[in-house]
mmCIF file of N, CA and C in Angstrom:
data_model
loop_
_atom_site.group_PDB
_atom_site.id
_atom_site.type_symbol
_atom_site.label_atom_id
_atom_site.label_comp_id
_atom_site.label_asym_id
_atom_site.label_seq_id
_atom_site.Cartn_x
_atom_site.Cartn_y
_atom_site.Cartn_z
ATOM 1 N N MET A 1495 -144.518 -14.356 -66.596
ATOM 2 C CA MET A 1495 -143.740 -15.347 -67.297
ATOM 3 C C MET A 1495 -143.398 -16.512 -66.381
ATOM 4 N N ASN A 1496 -143.141 -16.191 -65.120
ATOM 5 C CA ASN A 1496 -142.786 -17.263 -64.187
ATOM 6 C C ASN A 1496 -143.926 -18.265 -64.014
ATOM 7 N N VAL A 1497 -145.152 -17.753 -63.969
ATOM 8 C CA VAL A 1497 -146.315 -18.632 -63.814
ATOM 9 C C VAL A 1497 -146.457 -19.529 -65.037
ATOM 10 N N TYR A 1498 -146.292 -18.955 -66.217
ATOM 11 C CA TYR A 1498 -146.369 -19.744 -67.451
ATOM 12 C C TYR A 1498 -145.271 -20.809 -67.461
ATOM 13 N N GLU A 1499 -144.064 -20.407 -67.092
ATOM 14 C CA GLU A 1499 -142.931 -21.336 -67.085
ATOM 15 C C GLU A 1499 -143.175 -22.497 -66.117
ATOM 16 N N ARG A 1500 -143.711 -22.187 -64.936
ATOM 17 C CA ARG A 1500 -144.031 -23.250 -63.970
ATOM 18 C C ARG A 1500 -145.139 -24.156 -64.492
ATOM 19 N N GLY A 1501 -146.128 -23.567 -65.158
ATOM 20 C CA GLY A 1501 -147.210 -24.365 -65.733
ATOM 21 C C GLY A 1501 -146.703 -25.342 -66.774
ATOM 22 N N VAL A 1502 -145.812 -24.868 -67.623
ATOM 23 C CA VAL A 1502 -145.218 -25.750 -68.635
ATOM 24 C C VAL A 1502 -144.413 -26.849 -67.951
ATOM 25 N N ALA A 1503 -143.626 -26.484 -66.949
ATOM 26 C CA ALA A 1503 -142.814 -27.474 -66.233
ATOM 27 C C ALA A 1503 -143.697 -28.525 -65.560
ATOM 28 N N ASN A 1504 -144.803 -28.099 -64.978
ATOM 29 C CA ASN A 1504 -145.727 -29.047 -64.340
ATOM 30 C C ASN A 1504 -146.350 -29.984 -65.364
ATOM 31 N N PHE A 1505 -146.734 -29.442 -66.508
ATOM 32 C CA PHE A 1505 -147.334 -30.275 -67.547
ATOM 33 C C PHE A 1505 -146.315 -31.276 -68.089
ATOM 34 N N VAL A 1506 -145.086 -30.825 -68.294
ATOM 35 C CA VAL A 1506 -144.028 -31.713 -68.785
ATOM 36 C C VAL A 1506 -143.759 -32.818 -67.762
ATOM 37 N N ALA A 1507 -143.723 -32.469 -66.487
ATOM 38 C CA ALA A 1507 -143.515 -33.476 -65.444
ATOM 39 C C ALA A 1507 -144.644 -34.501 -65.447
ATOM 40 N N PHE A 1508 -145.875 -34.035 -65.629
ATOM 41 C CA PHE A 1508 -147.021 -34.940 -65.704
ATOM 42 C C PHE A 1508 -146.877 -35.902 -66.886
ATOM 43 N N GLU A 1509 -146.501 -35.366 -68.044
ATOM 44 C CA GLU A 1509 -146.327 -36.205 -69.238
ATOM 45 C C GLU A 1509 -145.229 -37.247 -69.015
ATOM 46 N N LYS A 1510 -144.132 -36.840 -68.403
ATOM 47 C CA LYS A 1510 -143.024 -37.770 -68.145
ATOM 48 C C LYS A 1510 -143.434 -38.842 -67.144
ATOM 49 N N ASP A 1511 -144.198 -38.462 -66.121
ATOM 50 C CA ASP A 1511 -144.707 -39.440 -65.157
ATOM 51 C C ASP A 1511 -145.647 -40.427 -65.837
ATOM 52 N N ALA A 1512 -146.518 -39.914 -66.686
ATOM 53 C CA ALA A 1512 -147.445 -40.784 -67.413
ATOM 54 C C ALA A 1512 -146.674 -41.739 -68.317
ATOM 55 N N ALA A 1513 -145.617 -41.247 -68.949
ATOM 56 C CA ALA A 1513 -144.798 -42.102 -69.820
ATOM 57 C C ALA A 1513 -144.134 -43.206 -69.009
ATOM 58 N N ARG A 1514 -143.729 -42.876 -67.797
ATOM 59 C CA ARG A 1514 -143.037 -43.855 -66.967
ATOM 60 C C ARG A 1514 -143.968 -44.980 -66.510
ATOM 61 N N ILE A 1515 -145.243 -44.674 -66.278
ATOM 62 C CA ILE A 1515 -146.123 -45.691 -65.699
ATOM 63 C C ILE A 1515 -146.985 -46.431 -66.719
ATOM 64 N N THR A 1516 -147.056 -45.934 -67.942
ATOM 65 C CA THR A 1516 -147.915 -46.613 -68.916
ATOM 66 C C THR A 1516 -147.297 -47.951 -69.340
ATOM 67 N N PRO A 1517 -148.119 -48.967 -69.524
ATOM 68 C CA PRO A 1517 -147.582 -50.274 -69.905
ATOM 69 C C PRO A 1517 -147.331 -50.421 -71.414
ATOM 70 N N TYR A 1518 -147.749 -49.461 -72.193
ATOM 71 C CA TYR A 1518 -147.645 -49.575 -73.647
ATOM 72 C C TYR A 1518 -146.438 -48.801 -74.168
ATOM 73 N N GLN A 1519 -145.606 -49.482 -74.939
ATOM 74 C CA GLN A 1519 -144.395 -48.852 -75.460
ATOM 75 C C GLN A 1519 -144.717 -47.669 -76.367
ATOM 76 N N TRP A 1520 -145.738 -47.805 -77.222
ATOM 77 C CA TRP A 1520 -146.076 -46.707 -78.129
ATOM 78 C C TRP A 1520 -146.508 -45.470 -77.347
ATOM 79 N N ALA A 1521 -147.206 -45.678 -76.229
ATOM 80 C CA ALA A 1521 -147.644 -44.549 -75.409
ATOM 81 C C ALA A 1521 -146.456 -43.910 -74.691
ATOM 82 N N LYS A 1522 -145.511 -44.739 -74.228
ATOM 83 C CA LYS A 1522 -144.298 -44.208 -73.600
ATOM 84 C C LYS A 1522 -143.564 -43.291 -74.562
ATOM 85 N N GLU A 1523 -143.392 -43.769 -75.797
ATOM 86 C CA GLU A 1523 -142.667 -42.984 -76.799
ATOM 87 C C GLU A 1523 -143.411 -41.697 -77.136
ATOM 88 N N MET A 1524 -144.717 -41.799 -77.314
ATOM 89 C CA MET A 1524 -145.511 -40.623 -77.658
ATOM 90 C C MET A 1524 -145.465 -39.583 -76.542
ATOM 91 N N LEU A 1525 -145.645 -40.006 -75.306
ATOM 92 C CA LEU A 1525 -145.631 -39.079 -74.177
ATOM 93 C C LEU A 1525 -144.251 -38.458 -73.970
ATOM 94 N N THR A 1526 -143.207 -39.247 -74.170
ATOM 95 C CA THR A 1526 -141.844 -38.730 -74.022
ATOM 96 C C THR A 1526 -141.535 -37.692 -75.089
ATOM 97 N N VAL A 1527 -141.896 -37.985 -76.329
ATOM 98 C CA VAL A 1527 -141.652 -37.035 -77.420
ATOM 99 C C VAL A 1527 -142.481 -35.769 -77.221
ATOM 100 N N THR A 1528 -143.730 -35.935 -76.846
ATOM 101 C CA THR A 1528 -144.600 -34.781 -76.617
ATOM 102 C C THR A 1528 -144.055 -33.908 -75.484
ATOM 103 N N ALA A 1529 -143.617 -34.536 -74.401
ATOM 104 C CA ALA A 1529 -143.060 -33.777 -73.275
ATOM 105 C C ALA A 1529 -141.826 -32.998 -73.709
ATOM 106 N N GLY A 1530 -140.960 -33.629 -74.482
ATOM 107 C CA GLY A 1530 -139.763 -32.946 -74.962
ATOM 108 C C GLY A 1530 -140.091 -31.774 -75.862
ATOM 109 N N LEU A 1531 -141.055 -31.964 -76.739
ATOM 110 C CA LEU A 1531 -141.462 -30.891 -77.650
ATOM 111 C C LEU A 1531 -142.050 -29.711 -76.874
ATOM 112 N N ILE A 1532 -142.943 -30.003 -75.948
ATOM 113 C CA ILE A 1532 -143.563 -28.943 -75.152
ATOM 114 C C ILE A 1532 -142.508 -28.214 -74.322
ATOM 115 N N GLU A 1533 -141.571 -28.965 -73.773
ATOM 116 C CA GLU A 1533 -140.503 -28.359 -72.977
ATOM 117 C C GLU A 1533 -139.644 -27.422 -73.830
ATOM 118 N N ASP A 1534 -139.269 -27.873 -75.021
ATOM 119 C CA ASP A 1534 -138.432 -27.060 -75.908
ATOM 120 C C ASP A 1534 -139.159 -25.815 -76.404
ATOM 121 N N VAL A 1535 -140.396 -25.984 -76.839
ATOM 122 C CA VAL A 1535 -141.169 -24.843 -77.342
ATOM 123 C C VAL A 1535 -141.464 -23.862 -76.207
ATOM 124 N N GLY A 1536 -141.810 -24.378 -75.040
ATOM 125 C CA GLY A 1536 -142.072 -23.510 -73.892
ATOM 126 C C GLY A 1536 -140.844 -22.715 -73.488
ATOM 127 N N ALA A 1537 -139.681 -23.361 -73.489
ATOM 128 C CA ALA A 1537 -138.439 -22.662 -73.136
ATOM 129 C C ALA A 1537 -138.122 -21.571 -74.152
ATOM 130 N N ALA A 1538 -138.307 -21.859 -75.425
ATOM 131 C CA ALA A 1538 -138.058 -20.856 -76.468
ATOM 132 C C ALA A 1538 -139.025 -19.685 -76.321
ATOM 133 N N TYR A 1539 -140.270 -19.971 -76.034
ATOM 134 C CA TYR A 1539 -141.278 -18.924 -75.853
ATOM 135 C C TYR A 1539 -140.916 -18.024 -74.673
ATOM 136 N N VAL A 1540 -140.541 -18.637 -73.560
ATOM 137 C CA VAL A 1540 -140.196 -17.866 -72.362
ATOM 138 C C VAL A 1540 -138.953 -17.019 -72.610
ATOM 139 N N ARG A 1541 -137.934 -17.590 -73.243
ATOM 140 C CA ARG A 1541 -136.719 -16.821 -73.552
ATOM 141 C C ARG A 1541 -137.043 -15.608 -74.407
ATOM 142 N N THR A 1542 -137.829 -15.829 -75.453
ATOM 143 C CA THR A 1542 -138.186 -14.740 -76.362
ATOM 144 C C THR A 1542 -139.013 -13.678 -75.646
ATOM 145 N N ALA A 1543 -139.985 -14.093 -74.878
ATOM 146 C CA ALA A 1543 -140.837 -13.145 -74.157
ATOM 147 C C ALA A 1543 -140.025 -12.324 -73.160
ATOM 148 N N ARG A 1544 -139.100 -12.956 -72.469
ATOM 149 C CA ARG A 1544 -138.275 -12.220 -71.502
ATOM 150 C C ARG A 1544 -137.372 -11.206 -72.194
ATOM 151 N N ARG A 1545 -136.847 -11.562 -73.363
ATOM 152 C CA ARG A 1545 -136.025 -10.605 -74.122
ATOM 153 C C ARG A 1545 -136.858 -9.400 -74.538
ATOM 154 N N ILE A 1546 -138.073 -9.654 -74.986
ATOM 155 C CA ILE A 1546 -138.946 -8.568 -75.441
ATOM 156 C C ILE A 1546 -139.349 -7.671 -74.271
ATOM 157 N N LEU A 1547 -139.582 -8.256 -73.114
ATOM 158 C CA LEU A 1547 -140.057 -7.498 -71.957
ATOM 159 C C LEU A 1547 -138.960 -6.698 -71.254
ATOM 160 N N ARG A 1548 -137.721 -6.892 -71.634
ATOM 161 C CA ARG A 1548 -136.622 -6.144 -70.990
ATOM 162 C C ARG A 1548 -136.654 -4.704 -71.356
#
């Protein structure tokens, strides 16, 4: 689970970095929303998996 969680965190960081450097407002918004969604879904998945594995 830790490896998956780190992978999600790395991907979210990449998306946020891409959002910060892109010159297009629509791309900034899309990358920011996508990063937030992936972060939220990944956190919910990890929480649920850890509860099940206890």
